[in-house]
PDB file of C-alpha atoms in Angstrom:
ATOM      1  CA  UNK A  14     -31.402 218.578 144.899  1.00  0.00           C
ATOM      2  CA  UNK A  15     -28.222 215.974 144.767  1.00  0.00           C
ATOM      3  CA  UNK A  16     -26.161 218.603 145.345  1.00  0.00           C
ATOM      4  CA  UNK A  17     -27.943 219.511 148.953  1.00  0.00           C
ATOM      5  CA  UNK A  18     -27.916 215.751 149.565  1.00  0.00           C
ATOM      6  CA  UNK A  19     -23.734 215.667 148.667  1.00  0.00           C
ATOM      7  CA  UNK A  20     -23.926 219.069 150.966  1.00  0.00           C
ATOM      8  CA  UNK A  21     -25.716 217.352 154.214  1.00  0.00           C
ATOM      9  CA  UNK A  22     -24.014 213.648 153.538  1.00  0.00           C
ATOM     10  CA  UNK A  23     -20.758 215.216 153.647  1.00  0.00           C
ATOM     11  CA  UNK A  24     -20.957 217.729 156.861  1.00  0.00           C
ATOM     12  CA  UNK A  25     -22.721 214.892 158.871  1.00  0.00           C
ATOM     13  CA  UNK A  26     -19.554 212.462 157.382  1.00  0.00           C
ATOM     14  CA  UNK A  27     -16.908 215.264 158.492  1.00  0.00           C
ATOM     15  CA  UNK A  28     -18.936 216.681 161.567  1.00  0.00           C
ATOM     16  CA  UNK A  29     -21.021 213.945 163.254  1.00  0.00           C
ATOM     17  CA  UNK A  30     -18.554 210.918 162.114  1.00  0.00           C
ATOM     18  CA  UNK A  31     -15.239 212.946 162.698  1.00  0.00           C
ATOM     19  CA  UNK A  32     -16.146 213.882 165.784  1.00  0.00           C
ATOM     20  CA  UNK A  33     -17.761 211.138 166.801  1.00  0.00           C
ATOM     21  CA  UNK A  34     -16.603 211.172 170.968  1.00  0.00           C
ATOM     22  CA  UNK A  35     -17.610 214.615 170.864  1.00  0.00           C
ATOM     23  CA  UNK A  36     -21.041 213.560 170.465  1.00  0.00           C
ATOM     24  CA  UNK A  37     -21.202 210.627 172.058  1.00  0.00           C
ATOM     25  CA  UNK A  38     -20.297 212.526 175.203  1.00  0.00           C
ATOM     26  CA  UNK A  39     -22.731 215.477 174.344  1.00  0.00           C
ATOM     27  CA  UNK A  40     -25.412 212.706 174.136  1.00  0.00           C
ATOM     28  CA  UNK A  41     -24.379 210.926 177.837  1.00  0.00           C
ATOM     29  CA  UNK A  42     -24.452 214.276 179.379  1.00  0.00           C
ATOM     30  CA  UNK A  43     -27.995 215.225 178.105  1.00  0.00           C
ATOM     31  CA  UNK A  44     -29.307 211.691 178.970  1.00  0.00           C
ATOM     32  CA  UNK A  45     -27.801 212.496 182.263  1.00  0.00           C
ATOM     33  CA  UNK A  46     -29.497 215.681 182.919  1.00  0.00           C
ATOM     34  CA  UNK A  47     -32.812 214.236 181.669  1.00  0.00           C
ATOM     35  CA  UNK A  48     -32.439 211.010 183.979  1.00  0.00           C
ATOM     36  CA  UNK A  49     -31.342 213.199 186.495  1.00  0.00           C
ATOM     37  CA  UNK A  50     -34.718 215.181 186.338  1.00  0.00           C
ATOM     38  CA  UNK A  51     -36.579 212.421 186.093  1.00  0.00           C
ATOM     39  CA  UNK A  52     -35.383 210.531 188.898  1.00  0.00           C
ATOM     40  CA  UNK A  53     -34.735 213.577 190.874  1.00  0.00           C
ATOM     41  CA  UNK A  54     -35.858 212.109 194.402  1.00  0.00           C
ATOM     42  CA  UNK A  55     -33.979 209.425 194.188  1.00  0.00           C
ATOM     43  CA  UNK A  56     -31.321 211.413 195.908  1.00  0.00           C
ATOM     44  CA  UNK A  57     -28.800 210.754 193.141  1.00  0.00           C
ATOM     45  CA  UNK A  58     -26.283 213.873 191.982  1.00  0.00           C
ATOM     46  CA  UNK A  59     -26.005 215.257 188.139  1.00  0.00           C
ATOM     47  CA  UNK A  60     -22.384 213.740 188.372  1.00  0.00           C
ATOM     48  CA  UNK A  61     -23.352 210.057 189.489  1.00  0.00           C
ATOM     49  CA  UNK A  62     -25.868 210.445 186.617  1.00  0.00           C
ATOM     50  CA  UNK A  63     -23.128 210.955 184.468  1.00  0.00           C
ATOM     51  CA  UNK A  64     -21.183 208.043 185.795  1.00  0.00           C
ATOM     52  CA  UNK A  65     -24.483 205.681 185.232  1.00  0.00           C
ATOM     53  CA  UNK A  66     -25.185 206.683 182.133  1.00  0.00           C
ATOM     54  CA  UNK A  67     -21.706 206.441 180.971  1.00  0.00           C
ATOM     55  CA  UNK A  68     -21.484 202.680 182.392  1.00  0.00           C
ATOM     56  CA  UNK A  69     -24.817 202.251 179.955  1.00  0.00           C
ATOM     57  CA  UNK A  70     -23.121 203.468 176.771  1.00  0.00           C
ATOM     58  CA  UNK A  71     -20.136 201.496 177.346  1.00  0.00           C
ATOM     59  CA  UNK A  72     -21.978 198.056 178.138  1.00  0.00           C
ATOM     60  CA  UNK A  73     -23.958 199.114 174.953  1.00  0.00           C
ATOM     61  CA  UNK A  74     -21.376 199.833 172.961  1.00  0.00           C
ATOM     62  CA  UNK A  75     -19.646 197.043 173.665  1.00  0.00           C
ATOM     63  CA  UNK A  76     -22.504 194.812 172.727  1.00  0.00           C
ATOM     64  CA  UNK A  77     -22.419 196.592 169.476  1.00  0.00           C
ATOM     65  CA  UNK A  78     -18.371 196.246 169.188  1.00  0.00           C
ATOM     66  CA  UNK A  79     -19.143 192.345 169.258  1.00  0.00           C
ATOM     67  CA  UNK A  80     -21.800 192.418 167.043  1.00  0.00           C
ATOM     68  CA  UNK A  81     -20.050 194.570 164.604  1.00  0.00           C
ATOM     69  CA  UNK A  82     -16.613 191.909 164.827  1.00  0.00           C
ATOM     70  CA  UNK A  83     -19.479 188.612 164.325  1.00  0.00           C
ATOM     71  CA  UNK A  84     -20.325 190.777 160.968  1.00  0.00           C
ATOM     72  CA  UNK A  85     -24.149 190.367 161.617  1.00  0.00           C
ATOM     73  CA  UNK A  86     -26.474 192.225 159.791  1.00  0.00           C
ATOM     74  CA  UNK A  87     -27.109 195.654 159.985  1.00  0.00           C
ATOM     75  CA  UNK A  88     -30.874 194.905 161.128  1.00  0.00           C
ATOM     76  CA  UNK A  89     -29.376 192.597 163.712  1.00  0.00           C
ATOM     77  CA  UNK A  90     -26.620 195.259 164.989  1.00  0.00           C
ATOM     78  CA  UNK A  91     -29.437 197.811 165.406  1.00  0.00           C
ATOM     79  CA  UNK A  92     -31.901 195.454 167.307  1.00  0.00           C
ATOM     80  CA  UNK A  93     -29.019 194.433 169.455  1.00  0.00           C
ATOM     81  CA  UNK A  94     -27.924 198.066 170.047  1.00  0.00           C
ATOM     82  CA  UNK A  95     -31.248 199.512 171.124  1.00  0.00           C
ATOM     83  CA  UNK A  96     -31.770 196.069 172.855  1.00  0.00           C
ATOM     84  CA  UNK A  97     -28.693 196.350 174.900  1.00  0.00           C
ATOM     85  CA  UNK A  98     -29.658 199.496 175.571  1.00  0.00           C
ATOM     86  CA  UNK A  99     -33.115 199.823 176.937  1.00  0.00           C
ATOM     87  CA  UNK A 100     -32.590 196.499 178.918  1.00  0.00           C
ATOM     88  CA  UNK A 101     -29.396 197.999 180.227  1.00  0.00           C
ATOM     89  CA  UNK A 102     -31.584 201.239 181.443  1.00  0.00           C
ATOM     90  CA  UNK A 103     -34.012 199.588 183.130  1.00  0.00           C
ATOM     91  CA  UNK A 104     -32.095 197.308 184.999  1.00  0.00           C
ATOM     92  CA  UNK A 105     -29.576 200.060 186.128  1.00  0.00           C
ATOM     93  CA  UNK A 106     -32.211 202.509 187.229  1.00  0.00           C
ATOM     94  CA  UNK A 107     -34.376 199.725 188.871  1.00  0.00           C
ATOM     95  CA  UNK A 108     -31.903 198.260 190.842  1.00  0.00           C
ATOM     96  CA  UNK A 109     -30.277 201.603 192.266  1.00  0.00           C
ATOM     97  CA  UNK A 110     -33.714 203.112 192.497  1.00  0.00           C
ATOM     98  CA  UNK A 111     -35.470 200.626 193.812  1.00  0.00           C
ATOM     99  CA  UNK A 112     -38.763 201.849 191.875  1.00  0.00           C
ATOM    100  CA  UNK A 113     -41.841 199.476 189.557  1.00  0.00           C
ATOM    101  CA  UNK A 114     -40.588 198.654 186.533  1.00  0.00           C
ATOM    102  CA  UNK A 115     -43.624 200.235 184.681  1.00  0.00           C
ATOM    103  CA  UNK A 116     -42.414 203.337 187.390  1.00  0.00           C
ATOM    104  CA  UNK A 117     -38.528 203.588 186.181  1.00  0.00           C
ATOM    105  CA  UNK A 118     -39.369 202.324 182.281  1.00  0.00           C
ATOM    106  CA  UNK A 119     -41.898 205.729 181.933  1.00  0.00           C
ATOM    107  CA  UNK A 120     -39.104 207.994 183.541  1.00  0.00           C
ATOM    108  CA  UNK A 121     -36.424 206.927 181.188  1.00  0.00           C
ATOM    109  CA  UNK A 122     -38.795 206.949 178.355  1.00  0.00           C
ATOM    110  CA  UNK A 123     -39.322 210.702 178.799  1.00  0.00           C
ATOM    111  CA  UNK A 124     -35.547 211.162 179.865  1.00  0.00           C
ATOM    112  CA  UNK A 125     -34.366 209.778 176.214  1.00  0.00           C
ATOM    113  CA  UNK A 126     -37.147 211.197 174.092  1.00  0.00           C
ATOM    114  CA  UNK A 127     -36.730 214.489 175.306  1.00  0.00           C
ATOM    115  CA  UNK A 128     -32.703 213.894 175.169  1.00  0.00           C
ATOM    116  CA  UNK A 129     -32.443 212.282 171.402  1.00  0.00           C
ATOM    117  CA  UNK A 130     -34.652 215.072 170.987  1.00  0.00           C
ATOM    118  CA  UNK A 131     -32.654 217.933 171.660  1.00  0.00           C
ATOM    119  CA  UNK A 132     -29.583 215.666 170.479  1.00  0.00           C
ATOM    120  CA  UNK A 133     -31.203 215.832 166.986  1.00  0.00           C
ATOM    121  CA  UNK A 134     -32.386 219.252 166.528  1.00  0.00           C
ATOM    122  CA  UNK A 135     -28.499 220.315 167.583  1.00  0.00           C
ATOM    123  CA  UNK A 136     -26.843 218.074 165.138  1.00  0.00           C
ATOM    124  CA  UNK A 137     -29.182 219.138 162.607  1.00  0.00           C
ATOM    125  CA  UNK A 138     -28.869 222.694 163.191  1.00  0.00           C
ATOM    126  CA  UNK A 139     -25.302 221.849 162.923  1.00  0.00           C
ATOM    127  CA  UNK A 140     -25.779 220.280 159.864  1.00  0.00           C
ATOM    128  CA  UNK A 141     -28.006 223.177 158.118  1.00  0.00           C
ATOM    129  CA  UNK A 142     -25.692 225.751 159.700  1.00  0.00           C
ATOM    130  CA  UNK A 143     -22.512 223.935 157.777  1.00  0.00           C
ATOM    131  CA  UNK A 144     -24.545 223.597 154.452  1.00  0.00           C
ATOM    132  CA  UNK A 145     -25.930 226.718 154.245  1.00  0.00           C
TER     133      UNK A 145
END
């Protein structure tokens, strides 16, 4: 059983970690498409999806940059992460959409589950399909 755990700790360390902008723009462009179909009337284009979403990701990940250089606790850096990020969401869509808050924080909410959804099964098919 340690040896499968070695096996899985070391493809997501050379495969998820090594590639790490890889996935991180695999993961904008299926929140795009997801936002995109959820906010469909909004009259917004796939491609200015991408360019929203991407402008999310790099306001979050620059609140997690800081948080990582003030060496605060892993707790902390997650909370602040996930923070960032769902305030960061709902402000973006609700000011360009215009729509309730309850409205634009249900559409997103759908977006990213079904998004880190899919995001997960592929890197853990990856993962399986490197192991086995």
């Amino acid at each position: 059983m340690q040896e499968l755990e070695l096996k899985v700790a070391e493809a997501y360390q050379n495969y998820f970690v090594g590639y790490q902008n890889f996935w991180s723009i695999l993961s904008i462009s299926l929140t795009a498409l997801f936002t995109w179909l959820f906010f469909l009337k909004s009259g917004f284009t796939y491609i200015e999806h991408l360019v929203i979403n991407a402008y999310i990701f790099l306001h979050t990940y620059w609140l997690f940059g800081i948080a990582l250089l003030a060496n605060a606790p892993d707790g902390w850096i997650m909370l602040l992460y996930f923070g960032s990020y769902i305030v960061m969401m709902l402000a973006v869509f609700r000011g360009l959409t215009g729509k309730r808050w309850i409205s634009v924080f249900l559409r997103l909410l759908g977006a990213n589950v079904i998004a880190i959804s899919l995001f997960s099964v592929l890197l853990a098919g990856l993962i399986i399909w490197v192991v086995l």
